[in-house]
GROMACS .gro file of C-alpha atoms in nm:
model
  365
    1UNK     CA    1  12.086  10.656   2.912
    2UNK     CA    2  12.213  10.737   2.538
    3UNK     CA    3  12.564  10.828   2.512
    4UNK     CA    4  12.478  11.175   2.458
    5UNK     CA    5  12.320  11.240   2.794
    6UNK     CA    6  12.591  11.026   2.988
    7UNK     CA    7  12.887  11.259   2.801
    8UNK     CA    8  12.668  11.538   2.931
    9UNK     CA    9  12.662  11.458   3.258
   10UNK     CA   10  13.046  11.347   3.320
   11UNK     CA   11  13.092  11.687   3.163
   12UNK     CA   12  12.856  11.872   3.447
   13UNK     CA   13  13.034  11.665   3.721
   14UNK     CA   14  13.400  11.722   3.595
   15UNK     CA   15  13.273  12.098   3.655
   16UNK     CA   16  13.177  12.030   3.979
   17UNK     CA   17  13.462  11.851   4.034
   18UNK     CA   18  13.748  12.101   3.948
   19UNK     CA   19  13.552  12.369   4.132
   20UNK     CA   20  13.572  12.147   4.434
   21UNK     CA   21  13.919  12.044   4.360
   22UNK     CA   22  14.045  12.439   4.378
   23UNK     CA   23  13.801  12.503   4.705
   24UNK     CA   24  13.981  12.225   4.842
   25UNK     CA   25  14.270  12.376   4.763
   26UNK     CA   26  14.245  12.736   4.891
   27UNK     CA   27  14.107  12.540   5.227
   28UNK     CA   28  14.420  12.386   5.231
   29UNK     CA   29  14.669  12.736   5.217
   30UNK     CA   30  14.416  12.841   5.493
   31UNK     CA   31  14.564  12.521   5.696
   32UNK     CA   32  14.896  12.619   5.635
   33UNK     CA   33  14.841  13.028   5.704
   34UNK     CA   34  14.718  12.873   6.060
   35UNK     CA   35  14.982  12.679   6.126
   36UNK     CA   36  15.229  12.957   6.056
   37UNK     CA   37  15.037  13.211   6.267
   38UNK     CA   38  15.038  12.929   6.551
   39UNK     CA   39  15.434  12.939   6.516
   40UNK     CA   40  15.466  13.257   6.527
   41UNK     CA   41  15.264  13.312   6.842
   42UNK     CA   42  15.494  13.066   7.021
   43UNK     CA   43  15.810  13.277   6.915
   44UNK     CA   44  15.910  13.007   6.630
   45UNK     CA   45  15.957  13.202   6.302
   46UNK     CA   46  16.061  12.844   6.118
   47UNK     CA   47  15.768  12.665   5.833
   48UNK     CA   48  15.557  12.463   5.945
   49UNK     CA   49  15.552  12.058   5.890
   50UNK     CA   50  15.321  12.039   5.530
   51UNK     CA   51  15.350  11.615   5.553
   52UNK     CA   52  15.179  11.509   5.830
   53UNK     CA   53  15.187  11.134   5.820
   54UNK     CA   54  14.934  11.096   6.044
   55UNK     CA   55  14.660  11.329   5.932
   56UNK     CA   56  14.733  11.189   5.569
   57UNK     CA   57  14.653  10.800   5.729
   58UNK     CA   58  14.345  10.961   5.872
   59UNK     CA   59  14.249  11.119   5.553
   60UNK     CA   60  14.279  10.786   5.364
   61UNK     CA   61  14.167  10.573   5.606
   62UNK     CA   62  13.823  10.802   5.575
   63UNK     CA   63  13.796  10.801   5.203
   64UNK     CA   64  13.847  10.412   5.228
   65UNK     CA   65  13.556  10.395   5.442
   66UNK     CA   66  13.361  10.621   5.248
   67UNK     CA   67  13.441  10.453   4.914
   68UNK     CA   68  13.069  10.266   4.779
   69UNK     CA   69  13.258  10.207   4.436
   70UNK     CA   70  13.261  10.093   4.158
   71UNK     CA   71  13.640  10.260   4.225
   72UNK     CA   72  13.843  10.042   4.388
   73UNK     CA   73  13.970  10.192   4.760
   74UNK     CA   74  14.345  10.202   4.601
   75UNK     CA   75  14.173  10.373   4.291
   76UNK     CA   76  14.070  10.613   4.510
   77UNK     CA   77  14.359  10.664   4.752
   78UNK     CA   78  14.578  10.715   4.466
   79UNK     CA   79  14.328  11.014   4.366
   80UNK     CA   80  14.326  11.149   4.682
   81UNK     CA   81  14.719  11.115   4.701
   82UNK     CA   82  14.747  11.362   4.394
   83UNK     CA   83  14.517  11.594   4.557
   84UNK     CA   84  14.695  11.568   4.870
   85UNK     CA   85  15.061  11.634   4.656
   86UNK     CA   86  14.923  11.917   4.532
   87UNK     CA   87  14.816  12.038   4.796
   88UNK     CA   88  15.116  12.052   4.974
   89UNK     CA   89  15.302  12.188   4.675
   90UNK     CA   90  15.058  12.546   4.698
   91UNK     CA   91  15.155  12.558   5.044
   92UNK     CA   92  15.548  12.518   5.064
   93UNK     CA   93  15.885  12.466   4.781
   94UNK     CA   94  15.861  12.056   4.888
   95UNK     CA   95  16.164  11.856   4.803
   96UNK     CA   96  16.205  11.451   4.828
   97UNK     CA   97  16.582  11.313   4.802
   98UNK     CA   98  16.625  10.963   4.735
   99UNK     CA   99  16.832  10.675   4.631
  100UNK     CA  100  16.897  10.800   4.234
  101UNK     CA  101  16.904  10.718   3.938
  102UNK     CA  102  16.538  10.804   3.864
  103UNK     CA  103  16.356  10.452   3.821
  104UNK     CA  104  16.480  10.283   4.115
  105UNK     CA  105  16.240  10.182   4.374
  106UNK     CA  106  16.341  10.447   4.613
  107UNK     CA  107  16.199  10.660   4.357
  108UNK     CA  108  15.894  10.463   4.317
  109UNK     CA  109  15.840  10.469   4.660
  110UNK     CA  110  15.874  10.821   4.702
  111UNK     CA  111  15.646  10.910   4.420
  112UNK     CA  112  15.399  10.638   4.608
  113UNK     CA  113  15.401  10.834   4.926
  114UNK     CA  114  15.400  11.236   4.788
  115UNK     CA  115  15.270  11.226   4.442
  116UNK     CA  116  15.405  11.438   4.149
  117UNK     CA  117  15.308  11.737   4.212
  118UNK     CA  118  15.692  11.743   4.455
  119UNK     CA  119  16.040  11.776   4.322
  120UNK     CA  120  16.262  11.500   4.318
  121UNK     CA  121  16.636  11.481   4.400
  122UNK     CA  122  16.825  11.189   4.304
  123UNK     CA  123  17.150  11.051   4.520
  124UNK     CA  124  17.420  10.837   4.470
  125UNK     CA  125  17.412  10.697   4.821
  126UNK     CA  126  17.167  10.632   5.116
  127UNK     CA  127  17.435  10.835   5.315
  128UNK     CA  128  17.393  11.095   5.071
  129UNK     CA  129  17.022  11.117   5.154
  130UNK     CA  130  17.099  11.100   5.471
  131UNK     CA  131  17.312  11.388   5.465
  132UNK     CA  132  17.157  11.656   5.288
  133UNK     CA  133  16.788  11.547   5.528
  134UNK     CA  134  17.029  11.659   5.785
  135UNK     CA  135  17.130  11.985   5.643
  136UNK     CA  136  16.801  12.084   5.524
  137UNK     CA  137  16.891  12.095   5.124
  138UNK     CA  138  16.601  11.875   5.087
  139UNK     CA  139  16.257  11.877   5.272
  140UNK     CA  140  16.293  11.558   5.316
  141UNK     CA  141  16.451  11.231   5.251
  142UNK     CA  142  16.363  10.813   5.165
  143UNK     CA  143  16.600  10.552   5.249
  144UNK     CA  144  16.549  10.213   5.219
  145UNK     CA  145  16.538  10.016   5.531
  146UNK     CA  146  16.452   9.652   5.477
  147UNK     CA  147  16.296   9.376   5.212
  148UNK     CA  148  16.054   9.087   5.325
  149UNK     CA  149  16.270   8.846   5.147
  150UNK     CA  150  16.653   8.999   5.217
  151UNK     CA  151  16.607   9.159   5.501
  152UNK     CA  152  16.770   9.503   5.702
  153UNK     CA  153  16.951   9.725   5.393
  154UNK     CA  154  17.286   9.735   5.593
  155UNK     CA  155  17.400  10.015   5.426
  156UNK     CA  156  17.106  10.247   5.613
  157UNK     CA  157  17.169  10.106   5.917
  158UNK     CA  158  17.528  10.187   5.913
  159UNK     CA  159  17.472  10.542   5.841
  160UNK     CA  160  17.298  10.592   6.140
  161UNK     CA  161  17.573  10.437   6.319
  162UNK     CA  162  17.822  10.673   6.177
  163UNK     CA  163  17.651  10.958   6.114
  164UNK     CA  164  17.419  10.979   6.402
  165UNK     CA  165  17.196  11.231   6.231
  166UNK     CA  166  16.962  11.500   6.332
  167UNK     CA  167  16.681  11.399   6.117
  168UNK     CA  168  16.403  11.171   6.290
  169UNK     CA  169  16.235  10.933   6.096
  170UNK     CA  170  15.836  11.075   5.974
  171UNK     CA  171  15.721  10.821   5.801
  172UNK     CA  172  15.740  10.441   5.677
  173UNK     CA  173  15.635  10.326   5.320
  174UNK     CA  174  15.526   9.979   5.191
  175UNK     CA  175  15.638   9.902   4.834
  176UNK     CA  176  15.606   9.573   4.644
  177UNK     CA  177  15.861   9.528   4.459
  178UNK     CA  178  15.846   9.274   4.126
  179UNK     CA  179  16.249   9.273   3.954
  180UNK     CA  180  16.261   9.140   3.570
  181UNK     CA  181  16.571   9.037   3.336
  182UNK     CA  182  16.623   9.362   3.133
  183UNK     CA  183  16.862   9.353   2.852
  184UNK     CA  184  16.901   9.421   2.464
  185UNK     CA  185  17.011   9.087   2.369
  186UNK     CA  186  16.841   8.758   2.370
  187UNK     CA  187  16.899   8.558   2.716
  188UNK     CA  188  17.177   8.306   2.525
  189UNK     CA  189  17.385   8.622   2.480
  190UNK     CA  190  17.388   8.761   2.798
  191UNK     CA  191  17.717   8.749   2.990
  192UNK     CA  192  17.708   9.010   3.210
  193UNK     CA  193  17.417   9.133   3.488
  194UNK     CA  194  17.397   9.456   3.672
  195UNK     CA  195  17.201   9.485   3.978
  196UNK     CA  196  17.189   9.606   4.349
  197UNK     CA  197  17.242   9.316   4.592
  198UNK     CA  198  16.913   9.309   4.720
  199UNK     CA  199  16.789   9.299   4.408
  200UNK     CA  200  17.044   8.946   4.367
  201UNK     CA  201  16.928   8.835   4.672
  202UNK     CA  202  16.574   8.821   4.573
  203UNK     CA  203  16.627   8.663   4.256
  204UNK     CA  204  16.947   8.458   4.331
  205UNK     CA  205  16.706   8.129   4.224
  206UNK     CA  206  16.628   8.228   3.915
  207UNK     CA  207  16.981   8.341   3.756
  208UNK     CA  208  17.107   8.011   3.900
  209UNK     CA  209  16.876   7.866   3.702
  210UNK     CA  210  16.843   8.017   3.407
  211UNK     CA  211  17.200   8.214   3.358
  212UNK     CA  212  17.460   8.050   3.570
  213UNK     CA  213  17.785   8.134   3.386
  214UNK     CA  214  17.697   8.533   3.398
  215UNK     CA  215  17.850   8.727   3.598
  216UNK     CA  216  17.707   8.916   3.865
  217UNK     CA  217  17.811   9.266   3.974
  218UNK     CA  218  17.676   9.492   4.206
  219UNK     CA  219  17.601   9.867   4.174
  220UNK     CA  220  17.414  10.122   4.371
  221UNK     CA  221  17.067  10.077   4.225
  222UNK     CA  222  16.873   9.831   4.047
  223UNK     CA  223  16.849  10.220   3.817
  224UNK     CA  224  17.159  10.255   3.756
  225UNK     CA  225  17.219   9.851   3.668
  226UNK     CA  226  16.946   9.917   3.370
  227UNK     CA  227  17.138  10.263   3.279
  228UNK     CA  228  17.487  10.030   3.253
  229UNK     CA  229  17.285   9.758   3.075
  230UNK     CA  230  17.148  10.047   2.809
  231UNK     CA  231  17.533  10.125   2.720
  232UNK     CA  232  17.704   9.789   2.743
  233UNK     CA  233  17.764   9.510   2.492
  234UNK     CA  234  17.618   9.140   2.605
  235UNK     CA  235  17.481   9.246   2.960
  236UNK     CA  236  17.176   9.291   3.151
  237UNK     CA  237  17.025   9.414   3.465
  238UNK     CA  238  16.791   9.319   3.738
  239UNK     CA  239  16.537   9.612   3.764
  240UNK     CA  240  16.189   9.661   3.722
  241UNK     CA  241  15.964   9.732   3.447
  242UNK     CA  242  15.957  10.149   3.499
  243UNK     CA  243  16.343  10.136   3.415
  244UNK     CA  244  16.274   9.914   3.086
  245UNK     CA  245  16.098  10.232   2.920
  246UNK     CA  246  16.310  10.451   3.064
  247UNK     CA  247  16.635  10.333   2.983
  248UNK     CA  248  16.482  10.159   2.638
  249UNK     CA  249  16.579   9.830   2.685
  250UNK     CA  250  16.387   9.478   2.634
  251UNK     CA  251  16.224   9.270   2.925
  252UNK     CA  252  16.372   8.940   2.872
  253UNK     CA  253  16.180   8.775   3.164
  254UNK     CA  254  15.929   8.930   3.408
  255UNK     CA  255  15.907   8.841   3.796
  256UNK     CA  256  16.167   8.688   3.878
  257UNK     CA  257  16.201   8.700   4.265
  258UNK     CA  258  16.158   8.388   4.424
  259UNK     CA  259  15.913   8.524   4.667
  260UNK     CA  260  15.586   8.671   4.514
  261UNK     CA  261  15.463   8.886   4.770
  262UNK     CA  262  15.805   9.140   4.757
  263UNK     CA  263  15.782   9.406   4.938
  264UNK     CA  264  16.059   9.661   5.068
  265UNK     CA  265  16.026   9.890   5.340
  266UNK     CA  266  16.111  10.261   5.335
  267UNK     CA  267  16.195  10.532   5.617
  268UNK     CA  268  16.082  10.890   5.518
  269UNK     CA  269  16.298  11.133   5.706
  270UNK     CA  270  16.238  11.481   5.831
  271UNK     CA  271  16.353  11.719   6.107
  272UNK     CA  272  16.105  11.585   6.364
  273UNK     CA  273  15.857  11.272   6.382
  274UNK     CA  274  15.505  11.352   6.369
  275UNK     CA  275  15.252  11.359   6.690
  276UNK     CA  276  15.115  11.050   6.861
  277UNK     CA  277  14.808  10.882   6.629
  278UNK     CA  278  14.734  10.589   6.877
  279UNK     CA  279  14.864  10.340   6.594
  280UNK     CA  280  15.258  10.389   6.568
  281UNK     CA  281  15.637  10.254   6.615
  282UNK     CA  282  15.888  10.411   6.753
  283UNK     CA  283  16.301  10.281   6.624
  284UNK     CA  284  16.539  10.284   6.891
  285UNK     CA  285  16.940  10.295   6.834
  286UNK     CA  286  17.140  10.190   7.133
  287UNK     CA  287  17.478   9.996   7.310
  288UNK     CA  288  17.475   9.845   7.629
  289UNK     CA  289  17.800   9.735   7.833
  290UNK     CA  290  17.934   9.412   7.665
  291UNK     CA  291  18.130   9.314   7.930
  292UNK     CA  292  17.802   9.291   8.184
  293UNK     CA  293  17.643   8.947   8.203
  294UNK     CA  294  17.272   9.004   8.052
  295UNK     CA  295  17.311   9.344   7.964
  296UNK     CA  296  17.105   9.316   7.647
  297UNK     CA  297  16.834   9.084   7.786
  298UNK     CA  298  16.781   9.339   8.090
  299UNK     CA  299  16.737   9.606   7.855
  300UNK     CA  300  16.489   9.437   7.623
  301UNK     CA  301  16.288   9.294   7.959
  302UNK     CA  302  16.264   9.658   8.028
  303UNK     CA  303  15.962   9.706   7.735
  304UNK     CA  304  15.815   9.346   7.845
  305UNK     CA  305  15.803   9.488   8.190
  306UNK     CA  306  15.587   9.772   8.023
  307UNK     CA  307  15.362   9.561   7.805
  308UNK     CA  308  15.557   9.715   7.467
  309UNK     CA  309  15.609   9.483   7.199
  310UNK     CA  310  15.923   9.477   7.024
  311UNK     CA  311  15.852   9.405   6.619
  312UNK     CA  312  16.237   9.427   6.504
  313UNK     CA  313  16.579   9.361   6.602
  314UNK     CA  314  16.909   9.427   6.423
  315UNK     CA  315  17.268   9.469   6.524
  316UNK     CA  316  17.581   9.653   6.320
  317UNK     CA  317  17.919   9.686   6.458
  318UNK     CA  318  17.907  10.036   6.653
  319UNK     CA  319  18.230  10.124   6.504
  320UNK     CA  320  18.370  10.272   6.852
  321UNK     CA  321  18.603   9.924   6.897
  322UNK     CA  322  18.616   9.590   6.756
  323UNK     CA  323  18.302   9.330   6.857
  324UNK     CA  324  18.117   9.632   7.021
  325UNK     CA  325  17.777   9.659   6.860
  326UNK     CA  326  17.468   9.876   6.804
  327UNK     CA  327  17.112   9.768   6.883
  328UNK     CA  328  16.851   9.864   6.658
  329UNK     CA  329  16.501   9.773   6.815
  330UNK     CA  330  16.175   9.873   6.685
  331UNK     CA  331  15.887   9.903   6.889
  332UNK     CA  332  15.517   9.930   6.902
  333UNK     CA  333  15.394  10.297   7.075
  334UNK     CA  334  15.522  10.679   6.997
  335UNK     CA  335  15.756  10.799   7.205
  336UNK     CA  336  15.525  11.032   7.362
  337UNK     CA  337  15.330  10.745   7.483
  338UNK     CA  338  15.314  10.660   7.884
  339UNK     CA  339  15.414  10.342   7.906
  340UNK     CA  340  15.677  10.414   7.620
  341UNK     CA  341  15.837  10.774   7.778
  342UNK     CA  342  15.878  10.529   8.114
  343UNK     CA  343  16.081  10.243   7.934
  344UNK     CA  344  16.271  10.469   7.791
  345UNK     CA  345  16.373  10.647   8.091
  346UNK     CA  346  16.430  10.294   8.268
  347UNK     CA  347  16.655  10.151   8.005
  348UNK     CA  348  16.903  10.423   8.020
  349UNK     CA  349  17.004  10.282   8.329
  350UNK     CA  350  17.102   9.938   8.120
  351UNK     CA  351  17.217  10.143   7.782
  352UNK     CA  352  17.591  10.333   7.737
  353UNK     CA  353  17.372  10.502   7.431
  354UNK     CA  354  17.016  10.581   7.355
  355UNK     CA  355  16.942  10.754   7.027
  356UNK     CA  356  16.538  10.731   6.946
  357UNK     CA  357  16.564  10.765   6.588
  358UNK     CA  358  16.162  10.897   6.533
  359UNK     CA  359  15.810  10.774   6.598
  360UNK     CA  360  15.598  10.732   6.288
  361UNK     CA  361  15.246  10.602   6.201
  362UNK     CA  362  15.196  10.205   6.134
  363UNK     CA  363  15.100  10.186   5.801
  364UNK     CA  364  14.958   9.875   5.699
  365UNK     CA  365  14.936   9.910   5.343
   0.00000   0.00000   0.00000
C-alpha cells in the first residue's frame, strides 16, 4: 500500500471513529437520564453516582480481552480512559480533590484513574481532602493510603481516626511511583533537599550514598519540595520527572528508590461505595476492649470462622486515652456479601467501635 492510499484510509477511519466517539457519547447522557429517572421514581431527587468503579473494571477488563493489537492493552485502556472521562464530564460538573501542589503523585494518580476531561482541586493536606469529600465541595476525593516499600501513609489513617468521616471509600488506585534528584545546581553544590517522607523513605539509600552531609527536610508533597527547590539557592528535591518540567528545574539523577517496582496505593473517596462486583475489599475501622484477654484475636478469628481473608492490618492510637488503639483491617468480600454482612454482625459483639469505611473493586493493575 503507497502512502497515499494508507493516509486515505486513516483519514476514512478517523471519520468513523469520531462519529462513533460522539454516538458513544450521546449513549452515555442516555445512561445518566436513566439513572436520574430511576431516582426519582424512588423519591430521591439527589444525582446519580457518574464513577462507577466497577462498571469501569468491567469495561476495561472487556476491551483488554478484546484487544488483537498491535496496541498494547495499556495503550488501549488509556484510550478508553479518555473516552470514559469524557464521558462522565457530558453527564455531570465532576470534581477530583487531591493532595496539591499539581505534580505530586496524588495528582498523577488521580489523572490515572478519571482522565482530563475532570477538574482538579489541589489541597494542602490529606485532611483537607478529606474534609471537603465530606462536605460535598468536591465530587470526590484521593488520598494516599500506603507505598510497597514505606508502608501505611499515617497521616490518612489518622484522619479517619479523628475525623470519622461520612465519605466511604469508591475506589483504590495502583500507581508506580519512580522519585529522581531534581535541582538547578550540579550534585557537589547541593546542600539542601526537599521532599515528603515517603518520598525519603524510599530513597533513604541513595542520599546516604551519594549526598550525606545534605540536609533533609520534609514538606507536604514531593510537589511542593520541587516548587521550594525552583526558588531556593543550593537545594534540591525528591520528586518525579512531571514536576522537573513543571517547576523548570534539572534532573540530576533519575530512579533513585531503592526498590524498583514502587508503587503507592490510593483510596478514591465518595459519598457511598459502589455495588458488589464479586472481586472486592472491604476496610474496616474498629477498637476492641484492651483490658479483655484476647480481645483482638477473637475479633479477627471472627472472619477465619467465615472463610474471609484478611489482606491488611494497621493500628494508630484512637486518640480517646493514652495506649488505646484503632484497628484498621482490610478484607477480601463487599460488605454486602453473605458471609461478610454475618462477620460483621458477629464481631460487634467483640468491638467497642465498628466503622466500615467502604467496599471497593480489587484492582489488580
Amino acid at each position: 500500500m503507497d502512502l497515499e492510499t494508507a493516509r486515505g484510509k486513516i483519514s476514512e477511519l478517523d471519520r468513523k471513529l469520531v462519529d462513533m466517539l460522539n454516538e458513544r457519547a450521546r449513549l452515555s447522557l442516555n445512561v445518566g437520564a436513566a439513572k436520574r429517572q430511576w431516582l426519582k421514581e424512588q423519591g430521591d431527587e439527589g444525582e446519580p453516582e457518574v464513577y462507577v468503579p466497577g462498571q469501569e473494571k468491567r469495561v476495561f477488563e472487556k476491551v483488554r480481552n478484546l484487544n488483537q493489537g498491535p496496541l498494547s492493552a495499556e495503550s488501549v485502556c488509556a484510550i478508553y480512559r479518555e473516552i470514559m472521562s469524557a464521558s462522565i464530564s457530558l453527564q455531570s460538573d465532576v470534581s477530583v480533590g487531591y493532595l496539591g501542589p499539581p505534580g505530586t503523585f496524588s495528582h498523577q494518580a488521580a489523572m490515572k484513574r478519571f482522565g482530563d476531561s475532570l477538574a482538579y482541586v489541589p489541597y494542602a493536606k490529606i485532611e483537607d481532602v478529606v474534609a471537603a469529600a465530606a462536605k460535598e465541595e468536591i465530587t470526590y476525593g484521593l488520598v494516599p493510603i500506603e507505598n510497597s516499600t514505606f508502608g501505611t501513609v499515617v497521616q490518612t489513617l489518622d484522619t479517619f481516626v479523628v475525623e470519622q468521616p461520612s465519605v466511604k471509600i469508591r475506589a483504590e488506585v495502583y500507581l508506580p511511583v519512580t522519585q529522581s534528584l531534581l535541582s538547578r545546581y550540579q550534585l557537589s553544590a547541593i546542600r539542601k533537599v526537599y521532599s515528603h517522607p515517603q518520598a525519603f523513605g524510599q530513597s533513604r539509600q541513595w542520599l546516604d550514598q551519594y549526598l550525606p552531609n545534605a540536609a533533609r527536610i520534609d514538606v507536604s508533597s514531593t510537589a511542593k519540595a520541587a516548587e521550594l527547590a525552583a526558588a531556593e539557592n543550593y537545594t534540591a528535591a525528591i520528586s518525579s520527572e512531571v514536576c522537573a518540567s513543571m517547576y523548570n528545574l534539572d534532573i540530576v539523577a533519575k530512579d533513585i528508590t531503592s526498590t524498583k517496582d514502587n508503587t503507592t496505593r490510593f483510596f478514591v473517596l465518595g459519598q457511598s461505595s459502589d455495588n458488589p462486583t464479586g472481586d472486592d475489599k472491604t476496610l474496616l475501622m474498629f477498637t476492641v476492649d484492651h483490658r479483655e484477654p484476647g480481645a483482638l484475636c477473637s475479633a479477627l478469628n471472627v472472619f477465619a470462622k467465615h472463610k474471609i481473608n484478611q489482606t491488611a492490618i494497621n493500628s494508630r492510637p484512637s486518640r480517646q486515652r493514652q495506649w488505646h488503639y484503632m484497628f484498621f483491617v482490610e478484607i477480601i468480600g463487599h460488605e454486602q456479601d453473605a458471609n461478610v454482612a454475618s462477620a460483621l454482625e458477629e464481631i460487634k459483639s467483640y468491638c467497642l467501635d465498628l466503622v466500615v469505611l467502604g467496599s471497593y473493586p480489587r484492582q489488580l493493575y
